[in-house]
Coordinates of C-alpha atoms and ligand atoms in Angstrom, one line a residue:
M1426 CA -9.4 69.6 -18.4
D1427 CA -10.3 71.0 -15.0
K1428 CA -7.6 72.7 -13.0
V1429 CA -7.3 74.7 -9.8
R1430 CA -8.1 78.3 -10.6
F1431 CA -7.7 81.5 -8.6
G1432 CA -9.3 84.9 -9.2
P1433 CA -11.1 87.8 -7.6
S1434 CA -14.8 88.7 -7.2
G1435 CA -15.1 92.0 -9.0
N1436 CA -12.5 94.6 -9.8
E1437 CA -10.3 96.1 -7.0
Q1438 CA -9.1 99.7 -7.1
I1439 CA -5.7 99.0 -8.7
F1440 CA -7.5 97.7 -11.8
Y1441 CA -8.8 101.2 -12.3
D1442 CA -5.5 102.8 -11.1
E1443 CA -3.7 100.9 -13.9
G1444 CA -5.9 102.6 -16.5
N1445 CA -8.7 100.1 -17.0
K1446 CA -12.3 101.4 -17.3
S1447 CA -14.6 98.4 -18.0
S1448 CA -15.0 94.9 -16.8
T1449 CA -14.5 93.9 -20.4
Q1450 CA -10.8 94.6 -19.8
A1451 CA -10.6 92.4 -16.7
P1452 CA -9.8 89.0 -18.3
K1453 CA -6.6 90.2 -20.0
W1454 CA -5.5 92.2 -16.9
L1455 CA -6.1 89.1 -14.7
K1456 CA -4.1 86.9 -17.0
E1457 CA -1.2 89.3 -16.9
K1458 CA -1.3 89.1 -13.1
G1459 CA -1.1 85.3 -13.3
L1460 CA -4.8 84.5 -12.4
S1461 CA -7.3 82.3 -14.2
A1462 CA -10.8 83.0 -12.7
Y1463 CA -13.1 86.0 -12.4
E1464 CA -16.4 86.3 -10.6
F1465 CA -19.0 88.7 -11.7
S1466 CA -21.5 89.8 -9.0
F1467 CA -25.2 90.3 -9.8
G1468 CA -25.6 90.7 -6.0
R1469 CA -27.7 93.8 -6.3
G1470 CA -29.3 93.0 -9.6
I1471 CA -28.5 91.7 -13.1
N1472 CA -27.8 94.9 -14.9
I1473 CA -25.3 93.9 -17.6
S1474 CA -26.2 93.9 -21.3
E1475 CA -26.1 90.7 -23.3
Q1476 CA -23.6 92.5 -25.7
T1477 CA -21.2 93.4 -22.9
A1478 CA -21.5 89.9 -21.4
K1479 CA -20.5 88.4 -24.8
I1480 CA -17.4 90.7 -25.0
I1481 CA -16.3 89.6 -21.6
G1482 CA -16.9 86.0 -22.7
Q1483 CA -14.7 86.4 -25.7
N1484 CA -12.0 88.1 -23.8
A1485 CA -12.2 85.4 -21.1
K1486 CA -11.8 82.7 -23.7
D1487 CA -8.8 84.4 -25.3
N1488 CA -7.1 84.7 -21.9
D1489 CA -8.0 81.4 -20.3
I1490 CA -10.1 83.0 -17.6
L1491 CA -13.1 81.0 -16.3
V1492 CA -15.9 83.4 -15.5
S1493 CA -18.4 82.6 -12.8
A1494 CA -21.3 84.8 -11.6
H1495 CA -23.0 85.4 -8.2
A1496 CA -26.7 85.5 -8.2
P1497 CA -28.7 88.4 -6.6
Y1498 CA -28.7 88.3 -2.8
Y1499 CA -32.5 88.6 -2.6
I1500 CA -33.1 85.1 -4.0
N1501 CA -35.0 83.1 -1.2
L1502 CA -36.2 79.7 -2.1
A1503 CA -37.8 79.4 1.4
N1504 CA -40.2 82.2 0.8
P1505 CA -43.8 81.0 1.4
S1506 CA -45.1 83.3 -1.3
E1507 CA -45.4 81.7 -4.8
E1508 CA -45.1 85.1 -6.4
M1509 CA -41.7 85.7 -4.7
I1510 CA -40.6 82.2 -5.6
Q1511 CA -41.3 82.9 -9.3
K1512 CA -39.2 86.1 -9.0
S1513 CA -36.3 84.0 -7.5
F1514 CA -36.7 81.5 -10.4
G1515 CA -36.5 84.5 -12.8
Y1516 CA -33.2 85.6 -11.3
I1517 CA -31.8 82.1 -11.6
E1518 CA -32.8 81.8 -15.2
K1519 CA -31.6 85.3 -16.2
G1520 CA -28.3 84.8 -14.4
L1521 CA -27.7 81.5 -16.2
Y1522 CA -28.4 83.1 -19.5
I1523 CA -25.8 85.9 -18.9
L1524 CA -23.4 83.3 -17.6
D1525 CA -23.8 81.5 -20.9
C1526 CA -22.8 84.8 -22.7
F1527 CA -19.7 84.8 -20.4
G1528 CA -18.9 81.3 -21.5
G1529 CA -18.8 80.5 -17.8
R1530 CA -19.7 77.5 -15.7
D1531 CA -20.5 78.3 -12.1
Y1532 CA -23.5 80.3 -10.9
V1533 CA -23.3 81.0 -7.1
V1534 CA -26.6 81.1 -5.3
H1535 CA -27.7 81.7 -1.7
V1536 CA -30.6 79.4 -1.2
G1537 CA -32.4 81.5 1.4
S1538 CA -33.1 82.1 5.1
C1539 CA -35.6 80.8 7.7
G1540 CA -37.6 84.0 8.1
K1541 CA -40.5 83.1 10.4
L1542 CA -40.3 79.5 9.5
E1543 CA -38.9 76.6 11.5
R1544 CA -35.6 75.5 10.0
E1545 CA -36.9 72.1 8.9
K1546 CA -39.8 73.7 7.2
A1547 CA -37.6 76.2 5.4
L1548 CA -35.3 73.4 4.2
E1549 CA -38.3 71.5 2.9
L1550 CA -39.5 74.5 0.9
I1551 CA -35.9 74.9 -0.5
R1552 CA -35.7 71.3 -1.5
T1553 CA -39.1 71.5 -3.3
N1554 CA -38.2 74.7 -5.1
L1555 CA -34.7 73.6 -6.0
K1556 CA -36.2 70.6 -7.8
R1557 CA -38.7 72.8 -9.6
I1558 CA -36.1 75.3 -10.8
V1559 CA -33.6 72.6 -11.8
N1560 CA -36.4 71.0 -14.0
I1561 CA -37.1 74.4 -15.5
V1562 CA -33.6 75.3 -16.5
K1563 CA -32.9 71.8 -17.8
E1564 CA -36.0 71.9 -20.0
N1565 CA -35.3 75.3 -21.4
G1566 CA -31.7 74.5 -22.1
L1567 CA -30.2 77.0 -19.7
I1568 CA -28.1 74.5 -17.7
N1569 CA -26.2 73.0 -20.6
G1570 CA -23.1 72.0 -18.6
K1571 CA -23.3 74.9 -16.2
K1572 CA -23.4 74.4 -12.4
I1573 CA -25.7 76.0 -9.8
C1574 CA -23.3 76.4 -6.8
L1575 CA -25.2 76.6 -3.5
E1576 CA -23.2 78.6 -1.0
T1577 CA -22.5 77.9 2.7
M1578 CA -23.6 80.9 4.7
G1579 CA -22.2 82.8 7.7
K1580 CA -25.2 83.7 9.8
P1581 CA -27.4 81.3 11.9
Q1582 CA -30.7 82.4 10.4
Q1583 CA -29.5 81.7 6.9
I1584 CA -29.9 78.2 5.4
G1585 CA -26.5 77.0 4.4
T1586 CA -24.4 75.0 6.9
Y1587 CA -22.0 72.9 5.0
E1588 CA -24.0 69.8 5.9
E1589 CA -27.2 71.4 4.6
I1590 CA -25.5 72.5 1.4
I1591 CA -24.0 69.1 0.6
D1592 CA -27.3 67.4 1.3
L1593 CA -29.2 69.9 -1.0
C1594 CA -26.7 69.2 -3.8
T1595 CA -27.7 65.5 -3.8
I1596 CA -30.9 66.6 -5.5
D1597 CA -29.4 66.9 -8.9
E1598 CA -26.0 66.6 -10.6
C1599 CA -26.1 70.2 -11.8
L1600 CA -25.9 71.3 -8.1
V1601 CA -22.4 71.7 -6.6
P1602 CA -21.4 73.4 -3.3
T1603 CA -19.8 76.8 -3.0
F1604 CA -17.7 76.3 0.1
D1605 CA -17.3 79.8 1.6
F1606 CA -14.7 78.9 4.2
G1607 CA -14.8 82.3 5.7
H1608 CA -18.5 81.9 6.3
I1609 CA -18.1 78.4 7.7
N1610 CA -15.4 79.7 10.1
A1611 CA -17.5 82.7 11.1
L1612 CA -20.6 80.6 11.8
G1613 CA -18.6 78.1 13.8
G1614 CA -16.9 80.8 15.9
G1615 CA -13.4 80.1 14.4
C1616 CA -13.9 76.4 13.8
L1617 CA -11.4 76.1 10.9
K1618 CA -7.9 75.8 12.2
T1619 CA -6.3 72.5 11.2
Y1620 CA -5.9 70.3 8.1
D1621 CA -8.5 68.0 9.5
D1622 CA -11.0 70.8 10.1
Y1623 CA -11.0 71.4 6.3
K1624 CA -10.6 67.8 5.3
K1625 CA -13.7 66.5 7.0
I1626 CA -15.9 69.0 5.1
L1627 CA -14.4 68.0 1.7
D1628 CA -14.4 64.3 2.6
L1629 CA -18.2 64.5 3.3
A1630 CA -18.8 66.3 0.0
I1631 CA -16.9 63.6 -1.9
K1632 CA -18.7 60.8 0.0
K1633 CA -22.1 62.2 -0.8
L1634 CA -21.6 63.8 -4.2
G1635 CA -18.8 61.8 -5.8
D1636 CA -16.6 63.2 -8.4
R1637 CA -18.5 66.4 -9.0
A1638 CA -17.5 67.6 -5.5
K1639 CA -13.9 67.7 -6.8
S1640 CA -14.7 70.7 -9.1
C1641 CA -16.6 72.5 -6.4
H1642 CA -16.6 76.3 -6.1
I1643 CA -14.8 78.0 -3.3
H1644 CA -15.0 81.5 -1.8
F1645 CA -12.1 82.3 0.4
S1646 CA -11.5 85.4 2.5
K1647 CA -10.9 86.2 6.2
I1648 CA -14.1 87.3 7.9
E1649 CA -14.7 89.0 11.2
Y1650 CA -17.3 87.3 13.3
G1651 CA -19.2 87.6 16.6
N1652 CA -21.9 85.8 18.5
K1653 CA -24.3 86.0 15.5
G1654 CA -21.7 84.8 13.0
E1655 CA -20.3 86.9 10.1
I1656 CA -19.7 90.6 10.6
R1657 CA -17.5 91.8 7.7
H1658 CA -15.0 90.7 5.2
L1659 CA -11.3 91.4 6.0
N1660 CA -8.2 91.2 3.9
Y1661 CA -5.6 88.4 4.2
D1662 CA -3.4 90.5 6.6
D1663 CA -5.8 89.8 9.4
T1664 CA -4.2 87.7 12.2
I1665 CA -7.2 87.5 14.5
Y1666 CA -10.2 85.8 12.8
G1667 CA -8.9 83.6 10.0
P1668 CA -9.3 81.2 8.5
D1669 CA -5.8 80.4 7.1
F1670 CA -5.5 79.1 3.6
E1671 CA -2.5 77.0 4.0
P1672 CA -4.1 73.9 5.6
L1673 CA -6.9 74.0 2.9
A1674 CA -4.3 74.3 0.2
K1675 CA -2.7 71.0 1.4
V1676 CA -6.1 69.3 1.5
I1677 CA -6.9 70.4 -2.1
K1678 CA -3.6 68.9 -3.2
D1679 CA -3.9 65.7 -1.3
L1680 CA -7.4 65.0 -2.5
N1681 CA -6.6 66.0 -6.1
L1682 CA -9.4 68.6 -6.2
T1683 CA -9.8 71.1 -9.0
P1684 CA -11.9 73.9 -7.5
T1685 CA -12.3 77.4 -8.7
I1686 CA -11.2 79.6 -5.8
I1687 CA -12.6 83.1 -5.7
C1688 CA -11.2 85.7 -3.3
E1689 CA -13.7 88.1 -1.7
S1690 CA -11.2 90.0 0.5
R1691 CA -12.2 93.5 1.6
D1692 CA -10.8 95.9 -1.1
R1693 CA -8.1 93.4 -2.1
M1694 CA -9.8 90.7 -4.0
M1695 CA -7.1 90.5 -6.8
T1696 CA -4.1 91.1 -4.6
D1697 CA -5.2 88.4 -2.1
S1698 CA -6.0 86.0 -4.9
L1699 CA -2.3 86.1 -5.8
I1700 CA -1.4 85.5 -2.1
L1701 CA -3.6 82.4 -2.1
K1702 CA -2.2 81.2 -5.3
N1703 CA 1.4 81.6 -4.0
I1704 CA 0.5 79.7 -0.8
F1705 CA -1.0 76.9 -3.0
E1706 CA 2.1 76.7 -5.1
R1707 CA 4.5 76.5 -2.2
V1708 CA 2.7 74.0 0.1
Ligands
ZN476 ZN1 -22.2 84.7 -1.6

């Protein structure tokens, strides 16, 4: 059964300081810390071997860690070049294949940015190309219960306001939002403060996507922002930029949601995952 899960993106320094050397050791270590999720980043490329991915998958299963993966940052489904679209499709297919070796479920994808296109035109291309890649991965058996989790973005030129992401996810049931609340807050100049600020986003997702919105993917970290949105990730000690997790934790409980919540704090992804988990348990 689905449950709320917390975990880091990648390995923070204390993982190595405590004597670990390889990501294959991460699932056991995370379980010992009290966590139950782990995100593996292919941001700069998919460089893991199938064999290593399968070892991580077995260790994750043994330790009740749900593994997710983050697709390469250079995917852009709004690129007008068909050659580049085919490359993006390749990264989605290859990533889903490795995620399968992990025994994982969620594959986080940035859909793309406007480039020189009008926003509406970029969105139209993304819609068309999402339909194409969904058909491809369904036909070749790569989806098989997994979710492609389209992420809300933190800069104005990127496609990925929460309204855009929820709308794109209506295309197919294998598409689910990754709500990056740090991004949403940065893009909105500090728009996430109250319980209702979070609730209206999740209410919209449930209204448009139904039950599958309840097991959405979440990225949570505090993020510094300026006029042009996101500047850099911070850790949970920041008191200036936010957002705060506590109101979101209450919304998740009140709406009976079961998201996987991945912490992307600067240098403290695991440590801050535990802070988020503790907040969730006490609200
Ligand atoms: Zn991301």
